[in-house]
Coordinates of C-alpha atoms in Angstrom, one line a residue:
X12 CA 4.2 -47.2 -23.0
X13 CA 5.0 -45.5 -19.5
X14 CA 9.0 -45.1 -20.4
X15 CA 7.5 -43.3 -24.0
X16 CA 4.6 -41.3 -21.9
X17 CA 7.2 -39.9 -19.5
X18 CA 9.5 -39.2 -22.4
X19 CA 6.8 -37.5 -24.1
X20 CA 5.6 -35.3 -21.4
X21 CA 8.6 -33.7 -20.2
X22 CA 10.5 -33.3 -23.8
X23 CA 10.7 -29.8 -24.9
X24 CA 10.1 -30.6 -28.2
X25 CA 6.6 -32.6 -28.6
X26 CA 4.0 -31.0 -30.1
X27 CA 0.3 -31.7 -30.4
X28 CA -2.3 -29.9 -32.9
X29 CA -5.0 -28.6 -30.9
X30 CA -7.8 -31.3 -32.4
X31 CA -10.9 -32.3 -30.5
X32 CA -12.1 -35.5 -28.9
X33 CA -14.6 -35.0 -31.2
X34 CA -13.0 -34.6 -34.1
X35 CA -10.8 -37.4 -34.1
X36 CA -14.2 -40.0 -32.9
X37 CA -15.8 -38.6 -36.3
X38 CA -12.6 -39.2 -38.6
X39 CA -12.3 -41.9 -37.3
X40 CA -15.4 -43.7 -37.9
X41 CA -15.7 -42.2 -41.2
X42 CA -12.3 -44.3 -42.1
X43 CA -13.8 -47.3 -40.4
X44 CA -16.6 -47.1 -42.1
X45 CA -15.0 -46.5 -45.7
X46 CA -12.5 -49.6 -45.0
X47 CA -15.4 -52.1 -44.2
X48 CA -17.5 -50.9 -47.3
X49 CA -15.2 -51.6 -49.3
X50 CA -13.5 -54.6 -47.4
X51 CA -17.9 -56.0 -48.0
X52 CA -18.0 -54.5 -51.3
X53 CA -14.7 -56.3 -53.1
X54 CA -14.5 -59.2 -49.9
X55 CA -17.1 -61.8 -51.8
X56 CA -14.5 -61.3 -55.4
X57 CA -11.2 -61.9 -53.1
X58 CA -9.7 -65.5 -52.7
X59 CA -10.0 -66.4 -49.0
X60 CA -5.9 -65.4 -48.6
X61 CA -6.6 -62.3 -49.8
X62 CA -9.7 -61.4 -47.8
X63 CA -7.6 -62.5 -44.7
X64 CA -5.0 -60.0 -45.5
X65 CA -7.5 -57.7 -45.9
X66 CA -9.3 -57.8 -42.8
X67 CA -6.0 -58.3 -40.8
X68 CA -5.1 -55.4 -42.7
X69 CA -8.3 -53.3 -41.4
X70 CA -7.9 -54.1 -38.1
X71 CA -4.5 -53.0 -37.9
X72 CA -5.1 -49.8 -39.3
X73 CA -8.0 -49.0 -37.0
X74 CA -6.5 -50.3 -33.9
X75 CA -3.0 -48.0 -34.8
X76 CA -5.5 -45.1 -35.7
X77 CA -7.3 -45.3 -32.3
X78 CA -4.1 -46.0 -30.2
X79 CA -2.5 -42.8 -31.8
X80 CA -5.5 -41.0 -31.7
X81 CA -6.1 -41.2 -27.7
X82 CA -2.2 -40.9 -27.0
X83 CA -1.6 -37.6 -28.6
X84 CA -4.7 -36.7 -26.6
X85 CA -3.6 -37.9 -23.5
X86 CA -0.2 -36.3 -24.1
X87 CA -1.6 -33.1 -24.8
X88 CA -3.7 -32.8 -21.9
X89 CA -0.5 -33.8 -20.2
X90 CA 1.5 -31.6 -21.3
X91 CA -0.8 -28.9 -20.4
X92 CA -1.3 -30.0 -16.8
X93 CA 2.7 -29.5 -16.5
X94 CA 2.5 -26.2 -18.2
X95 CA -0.2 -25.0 -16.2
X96 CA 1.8 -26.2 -12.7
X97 CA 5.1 -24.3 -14.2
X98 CA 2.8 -20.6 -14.4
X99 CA 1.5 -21.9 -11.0
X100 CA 5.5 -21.7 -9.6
X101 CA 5.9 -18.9 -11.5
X102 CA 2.8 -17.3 -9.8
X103 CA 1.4 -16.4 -13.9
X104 CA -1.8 -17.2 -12.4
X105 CA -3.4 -14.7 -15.0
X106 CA -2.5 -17.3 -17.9
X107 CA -4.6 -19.8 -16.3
X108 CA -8.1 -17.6 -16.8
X109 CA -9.4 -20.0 -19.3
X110 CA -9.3 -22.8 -17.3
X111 CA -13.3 -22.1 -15.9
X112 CA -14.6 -22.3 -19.5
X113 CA -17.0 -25.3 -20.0
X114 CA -15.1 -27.9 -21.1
X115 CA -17.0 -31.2 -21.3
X116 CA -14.1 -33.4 -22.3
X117 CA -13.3 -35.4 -19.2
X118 CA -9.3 -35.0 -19.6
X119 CA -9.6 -31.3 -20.0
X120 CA -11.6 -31.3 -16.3
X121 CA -9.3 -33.3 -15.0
X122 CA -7.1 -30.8 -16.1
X123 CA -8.5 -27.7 -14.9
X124 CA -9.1 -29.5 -11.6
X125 CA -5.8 -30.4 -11.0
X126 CA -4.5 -26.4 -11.9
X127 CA -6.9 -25.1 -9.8
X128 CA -5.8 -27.1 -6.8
X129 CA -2.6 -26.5 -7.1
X130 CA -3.0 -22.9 -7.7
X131 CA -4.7 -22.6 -4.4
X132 CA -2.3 -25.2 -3.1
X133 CA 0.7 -22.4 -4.2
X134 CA -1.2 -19.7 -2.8
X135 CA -1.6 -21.4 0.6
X136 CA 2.0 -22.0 1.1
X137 CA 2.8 -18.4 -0.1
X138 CA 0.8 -17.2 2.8
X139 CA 2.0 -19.5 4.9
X140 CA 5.7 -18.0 4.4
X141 CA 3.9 -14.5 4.6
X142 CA 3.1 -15.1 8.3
X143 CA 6.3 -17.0 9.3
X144 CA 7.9 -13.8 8.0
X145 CA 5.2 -12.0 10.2
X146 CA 5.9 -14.3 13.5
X147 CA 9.7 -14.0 13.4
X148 CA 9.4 -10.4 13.1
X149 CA 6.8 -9.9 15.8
X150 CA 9.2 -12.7 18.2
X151 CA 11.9 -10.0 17.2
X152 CA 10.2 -7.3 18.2
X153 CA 8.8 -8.2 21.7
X154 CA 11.8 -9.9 22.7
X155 CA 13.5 -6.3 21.9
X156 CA 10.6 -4.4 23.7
X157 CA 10.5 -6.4 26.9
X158 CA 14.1 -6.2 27.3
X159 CA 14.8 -2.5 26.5
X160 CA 12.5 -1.2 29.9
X161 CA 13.7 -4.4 32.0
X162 CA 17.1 -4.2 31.2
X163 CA 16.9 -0.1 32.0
X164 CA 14.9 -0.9 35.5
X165 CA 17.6 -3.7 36.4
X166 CA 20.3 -0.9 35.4
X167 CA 19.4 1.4 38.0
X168 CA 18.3 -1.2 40.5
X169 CA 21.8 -2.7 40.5
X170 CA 23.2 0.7 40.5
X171 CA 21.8 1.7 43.7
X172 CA 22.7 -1.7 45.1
X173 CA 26.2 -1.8 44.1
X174 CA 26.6 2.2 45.6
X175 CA 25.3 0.8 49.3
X176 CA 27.6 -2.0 49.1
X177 CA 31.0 0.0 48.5
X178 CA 30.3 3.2 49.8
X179 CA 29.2 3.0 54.2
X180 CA 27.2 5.9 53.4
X181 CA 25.5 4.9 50.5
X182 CA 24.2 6.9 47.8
X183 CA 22.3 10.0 48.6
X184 CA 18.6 10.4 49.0
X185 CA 18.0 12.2 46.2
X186 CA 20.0 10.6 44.0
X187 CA 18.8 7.2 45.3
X188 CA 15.0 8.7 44.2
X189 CA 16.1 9.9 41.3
X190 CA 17.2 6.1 40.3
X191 CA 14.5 4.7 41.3
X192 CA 12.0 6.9 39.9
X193 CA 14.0 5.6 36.6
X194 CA 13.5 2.3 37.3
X195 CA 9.8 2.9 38.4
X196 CA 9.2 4.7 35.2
X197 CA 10.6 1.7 32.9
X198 CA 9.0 -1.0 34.8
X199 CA 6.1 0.8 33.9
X200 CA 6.8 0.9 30.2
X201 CA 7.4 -2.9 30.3
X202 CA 3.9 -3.2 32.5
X203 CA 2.0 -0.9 29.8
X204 CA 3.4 -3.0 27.1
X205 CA 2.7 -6.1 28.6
X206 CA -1.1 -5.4 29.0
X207 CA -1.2 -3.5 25.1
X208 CA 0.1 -7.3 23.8
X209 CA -2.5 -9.4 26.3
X210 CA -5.4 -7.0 24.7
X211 CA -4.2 -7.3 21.2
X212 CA -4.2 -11.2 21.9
X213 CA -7.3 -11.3 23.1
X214 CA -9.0 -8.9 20.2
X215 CA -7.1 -11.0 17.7
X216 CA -8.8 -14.9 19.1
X217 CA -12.4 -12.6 19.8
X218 CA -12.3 -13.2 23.8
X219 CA -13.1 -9.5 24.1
X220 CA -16.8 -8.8 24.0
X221 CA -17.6 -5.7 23.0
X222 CA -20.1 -3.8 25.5
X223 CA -22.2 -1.6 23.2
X224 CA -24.2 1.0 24.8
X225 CA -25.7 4.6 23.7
X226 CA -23.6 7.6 24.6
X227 CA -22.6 11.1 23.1
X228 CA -20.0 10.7 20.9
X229 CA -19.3 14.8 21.2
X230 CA -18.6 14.5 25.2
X231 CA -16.2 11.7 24.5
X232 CA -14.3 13.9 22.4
X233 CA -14.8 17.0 24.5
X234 CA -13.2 14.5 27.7
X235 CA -10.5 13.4 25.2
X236 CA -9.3 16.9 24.3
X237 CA -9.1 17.9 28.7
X238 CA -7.2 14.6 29.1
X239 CA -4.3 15.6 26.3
X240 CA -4.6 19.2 26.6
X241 CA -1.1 19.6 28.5
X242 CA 0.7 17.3 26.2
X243 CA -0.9 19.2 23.1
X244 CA 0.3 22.6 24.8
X245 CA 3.9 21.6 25.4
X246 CA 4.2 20.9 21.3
X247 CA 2.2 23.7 20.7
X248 CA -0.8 22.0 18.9
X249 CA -4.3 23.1 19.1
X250 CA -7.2 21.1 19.3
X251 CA -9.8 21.1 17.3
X252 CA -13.8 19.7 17.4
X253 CA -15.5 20.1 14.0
X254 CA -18.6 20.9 13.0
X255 CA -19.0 24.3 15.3
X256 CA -21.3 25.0 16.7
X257 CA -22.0 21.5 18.0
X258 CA -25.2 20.5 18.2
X259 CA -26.9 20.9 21.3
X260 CA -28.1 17.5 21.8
X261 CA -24.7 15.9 20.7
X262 CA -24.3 12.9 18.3
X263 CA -25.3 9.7 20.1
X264 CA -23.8 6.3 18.6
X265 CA -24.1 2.9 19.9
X266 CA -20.7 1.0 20.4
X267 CA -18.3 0.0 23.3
X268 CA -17.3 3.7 25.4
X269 CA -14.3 2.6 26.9
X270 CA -12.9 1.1 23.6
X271 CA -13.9 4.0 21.4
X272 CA -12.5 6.0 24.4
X273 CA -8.9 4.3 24.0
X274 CA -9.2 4.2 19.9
X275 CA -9.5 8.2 19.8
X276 CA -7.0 8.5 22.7
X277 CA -4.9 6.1 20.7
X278 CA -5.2 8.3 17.6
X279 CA -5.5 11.2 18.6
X280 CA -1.9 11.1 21.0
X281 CA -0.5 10.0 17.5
X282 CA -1.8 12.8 15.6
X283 CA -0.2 15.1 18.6
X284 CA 3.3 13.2 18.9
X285 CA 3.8 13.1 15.1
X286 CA 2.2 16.3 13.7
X287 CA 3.9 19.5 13.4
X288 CA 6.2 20.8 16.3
X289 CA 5.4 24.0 16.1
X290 CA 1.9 25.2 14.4
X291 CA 0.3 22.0 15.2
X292 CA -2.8 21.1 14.2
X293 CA -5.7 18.3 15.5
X294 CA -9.0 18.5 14.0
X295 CA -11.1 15.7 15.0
X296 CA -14.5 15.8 12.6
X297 CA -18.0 14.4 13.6
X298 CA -19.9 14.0 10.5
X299 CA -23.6 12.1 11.0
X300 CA -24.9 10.5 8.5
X301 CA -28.4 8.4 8.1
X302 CA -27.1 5.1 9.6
X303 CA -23.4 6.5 11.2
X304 CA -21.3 9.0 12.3
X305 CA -18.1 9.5 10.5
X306 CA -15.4 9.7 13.1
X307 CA -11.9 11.8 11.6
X308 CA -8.9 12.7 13.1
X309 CA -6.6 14.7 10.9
X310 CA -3.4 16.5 11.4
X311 CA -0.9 19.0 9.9
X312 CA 2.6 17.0 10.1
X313 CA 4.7 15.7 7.3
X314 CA 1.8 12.9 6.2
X315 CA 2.9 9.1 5.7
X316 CA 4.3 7.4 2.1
X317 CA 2.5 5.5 0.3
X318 CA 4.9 2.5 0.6
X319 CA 4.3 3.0 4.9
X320 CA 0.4 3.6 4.6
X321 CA -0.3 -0.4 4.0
X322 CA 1.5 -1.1 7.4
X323 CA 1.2 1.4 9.9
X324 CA -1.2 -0.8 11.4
X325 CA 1.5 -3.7 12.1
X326 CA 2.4 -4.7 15.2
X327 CA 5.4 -2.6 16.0
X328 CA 5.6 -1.0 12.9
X329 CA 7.0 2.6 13.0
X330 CA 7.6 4.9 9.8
X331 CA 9.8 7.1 11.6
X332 CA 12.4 3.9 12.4
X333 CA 14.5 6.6 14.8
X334 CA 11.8 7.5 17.2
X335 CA 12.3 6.3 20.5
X336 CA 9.5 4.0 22.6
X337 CA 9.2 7.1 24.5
X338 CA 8.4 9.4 21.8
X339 CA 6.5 6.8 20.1
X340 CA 4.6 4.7 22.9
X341 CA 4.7 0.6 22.6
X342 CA 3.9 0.5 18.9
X343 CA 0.6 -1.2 19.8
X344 CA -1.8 1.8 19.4
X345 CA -3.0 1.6 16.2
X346 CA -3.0 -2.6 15.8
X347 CA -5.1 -2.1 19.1
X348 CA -7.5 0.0 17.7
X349 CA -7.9 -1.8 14.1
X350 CA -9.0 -4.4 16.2
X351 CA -11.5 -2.8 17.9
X352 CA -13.2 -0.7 15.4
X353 CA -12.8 -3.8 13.0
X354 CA -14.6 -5.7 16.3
X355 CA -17.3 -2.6 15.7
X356 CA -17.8 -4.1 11.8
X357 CA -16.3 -1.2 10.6
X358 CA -13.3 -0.5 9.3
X359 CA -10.3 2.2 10.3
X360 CA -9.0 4.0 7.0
X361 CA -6.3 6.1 6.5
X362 CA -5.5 8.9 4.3
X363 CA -2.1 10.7 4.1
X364 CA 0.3 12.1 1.6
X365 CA 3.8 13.9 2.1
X366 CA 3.9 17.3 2.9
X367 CA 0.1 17.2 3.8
X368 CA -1.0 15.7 6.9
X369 CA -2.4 12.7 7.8
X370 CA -6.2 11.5 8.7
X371 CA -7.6 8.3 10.9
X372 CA -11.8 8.0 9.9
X373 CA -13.7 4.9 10.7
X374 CA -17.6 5.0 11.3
X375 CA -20.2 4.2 14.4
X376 CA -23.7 3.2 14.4
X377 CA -25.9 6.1 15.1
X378 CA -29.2 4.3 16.8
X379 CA -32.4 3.8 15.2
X380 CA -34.0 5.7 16.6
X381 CA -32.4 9.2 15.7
X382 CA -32.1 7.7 12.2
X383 CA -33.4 10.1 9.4

């Protein structure tokens, strides 16, 4: 029976009609019942041979009938469960809907049990690939990062080194600072990266507690804007605090100032670095609403695809692949701060197209009691 179960399941061939373990029960005790009235009706007649053959007769019948009966329903529900794994591989997991539907038929549950497990069994190991993809590309990417500064600091070290070694003067002074103000500047690159990946560490496993407190959200801003002003002037961008004029007693919120503080910096240095060179704008909106303030930052560059908009907040992901670190900071900046506003129970949004600018909103918690 196994060599013609297996034979049955897996040929292409076998068919089934879709009938009910109902409807088979009822046919057939109806033919049971037909054969032993009329086995009792003619059995006192026959001669005792031929009422022998008769019953043996009956109970060959039934027992083929009932052997049949649950094998094609076994093989169907069989051949189903393979079916149903094949979508599964072939991720069709929208041909598999039906499988919720009552079914009281203890094969069928079985069935849909089995699917459903191995649909979320499919889906587990498809994620699982996701994020090996993921890791290798984030190994890739540090590895590059860290060596790019230490390899540039090591340059210049060696440089001077080798200079005092072959030449009894030595190099210059000014040359000799000039190295190693190189050197100083990458090993501070490497140092700013290597604290932007212990903080995104720590946001990712929840070690950092956010310190919420009550402060003006418009003085943060206003701070923000003195910080970056030279940067926005040599690009020729203007910044910008909307609504004007502010209101006089500002727009208190309650969440963590120094990690707001470095999300705005975060976003708003991006907005600056990657908006238009020349006739650049940086609006940064404050709109209160009952429960929140509405935090934007918008600018006037060349907007981000939608194909890019699902990742700039990767680890390391750039759109613009032939930026340099040093146009572009670590690539950290906006992971960092989907972290933190996330770690806010918010969320960071982004909304961009070609040609027209792009804008960074999320939302803070105004306190209760300024609520109206």
């Amino acid at each position: 029976m196994l060599s013609r179960l297996a034979y049955f399941t897996h040929s292409a061939r076998y068919k089934t009609v879709e009938i009910s373990s109902r409807t088979i029960a009822l046919l057939i005790a109806l033919l049971v019942a037909c054969v032993l009235t009329t086995f009792a009706y003619l059995g006192p007649g026959l001669p005792v041979r031929q009422a022998f053959l008769a019953g043996g007769a009956t109970i060959a019948a039934c027992f083929l009938l009932v052997y049949l009966a649950f094998e094609a329903l076994i093989f169907r529900e069989i051949n189903g469960i393979y079916a149903g794994l094949e979508h599964i591989k072939r991720k069709e997991f929208k041909k598999l809907s039906n499988r919720f539907l009552f079914r009281p038929e203890p094969l069928k549950r079985l069935r849909d049990e089995i699917l459903e497990t191995a649909e979320r069994r499919q889906q587990e190991f498809d994620e699982l690939k996701r994020l090996q993809v993921l890791r290798r590309e984030f190994l890739a990417d540090v590895s590059h990062e860290l060596k790019t500064p230490l390899f540039a600091a090591q340059g210049f070290v060696h440089t001077i080194l080798d200079e005092e070694e072959d030449d009894e003067d030595g190099m210059d002074p000014a040359t000799r600072r000039k190295f190693l103000q190189k050197a100083a500047s990458s090993l501070d690159a490497l140092d700013t990266l290597v604290q932007d990946l212990v903080t995104i560490s720590q946001l990712e496993k929840g070690v950092v507690r956010m310190r919420r407190q009550r402060f003006d959200l418009v003085a943060l801003v206003q701070e923000i804007f003195e910080l970056l002003e030279q940067q926005a002037g040599r690009r020729g961008t203007t910044l910008t605090l909307f609504p004007t004029p502010l209101p006089e007693a500002g727009l208190p919120v309650v969440a963590d100032r120094n990690r707001i503080r470095q999300v705005l910096i975060n976003l708003i240095d991006n907005a600056i670095k990657y908006g238009r060179e020349t006739g650049g704008q940086v609006v940064v909106s404050l709109v209160a609403g009952r429960e929140s303030v509405r935090v934007t930052v918008r600018d006037n560059g060349a907007g981000i695809a939608p194909e890019h908009q699902a990742r700039v907040f990767e680890r390391f992901y750039r759109v613009e692949k032939s930026r340099t670190r040093a146009a572009g900071g670590t690539g950290l900046g906006l992971a960092i701060s989907k972290h933190i506003i996330e770690a806010h129970k918010s969320n960071i949004r982004i909304k961009s197209a070609v040609g027209e600018g792009t804008a960074m909103e999320f939302k803070l918690p105004r306190p209760k009691e300024v609520r109206v």
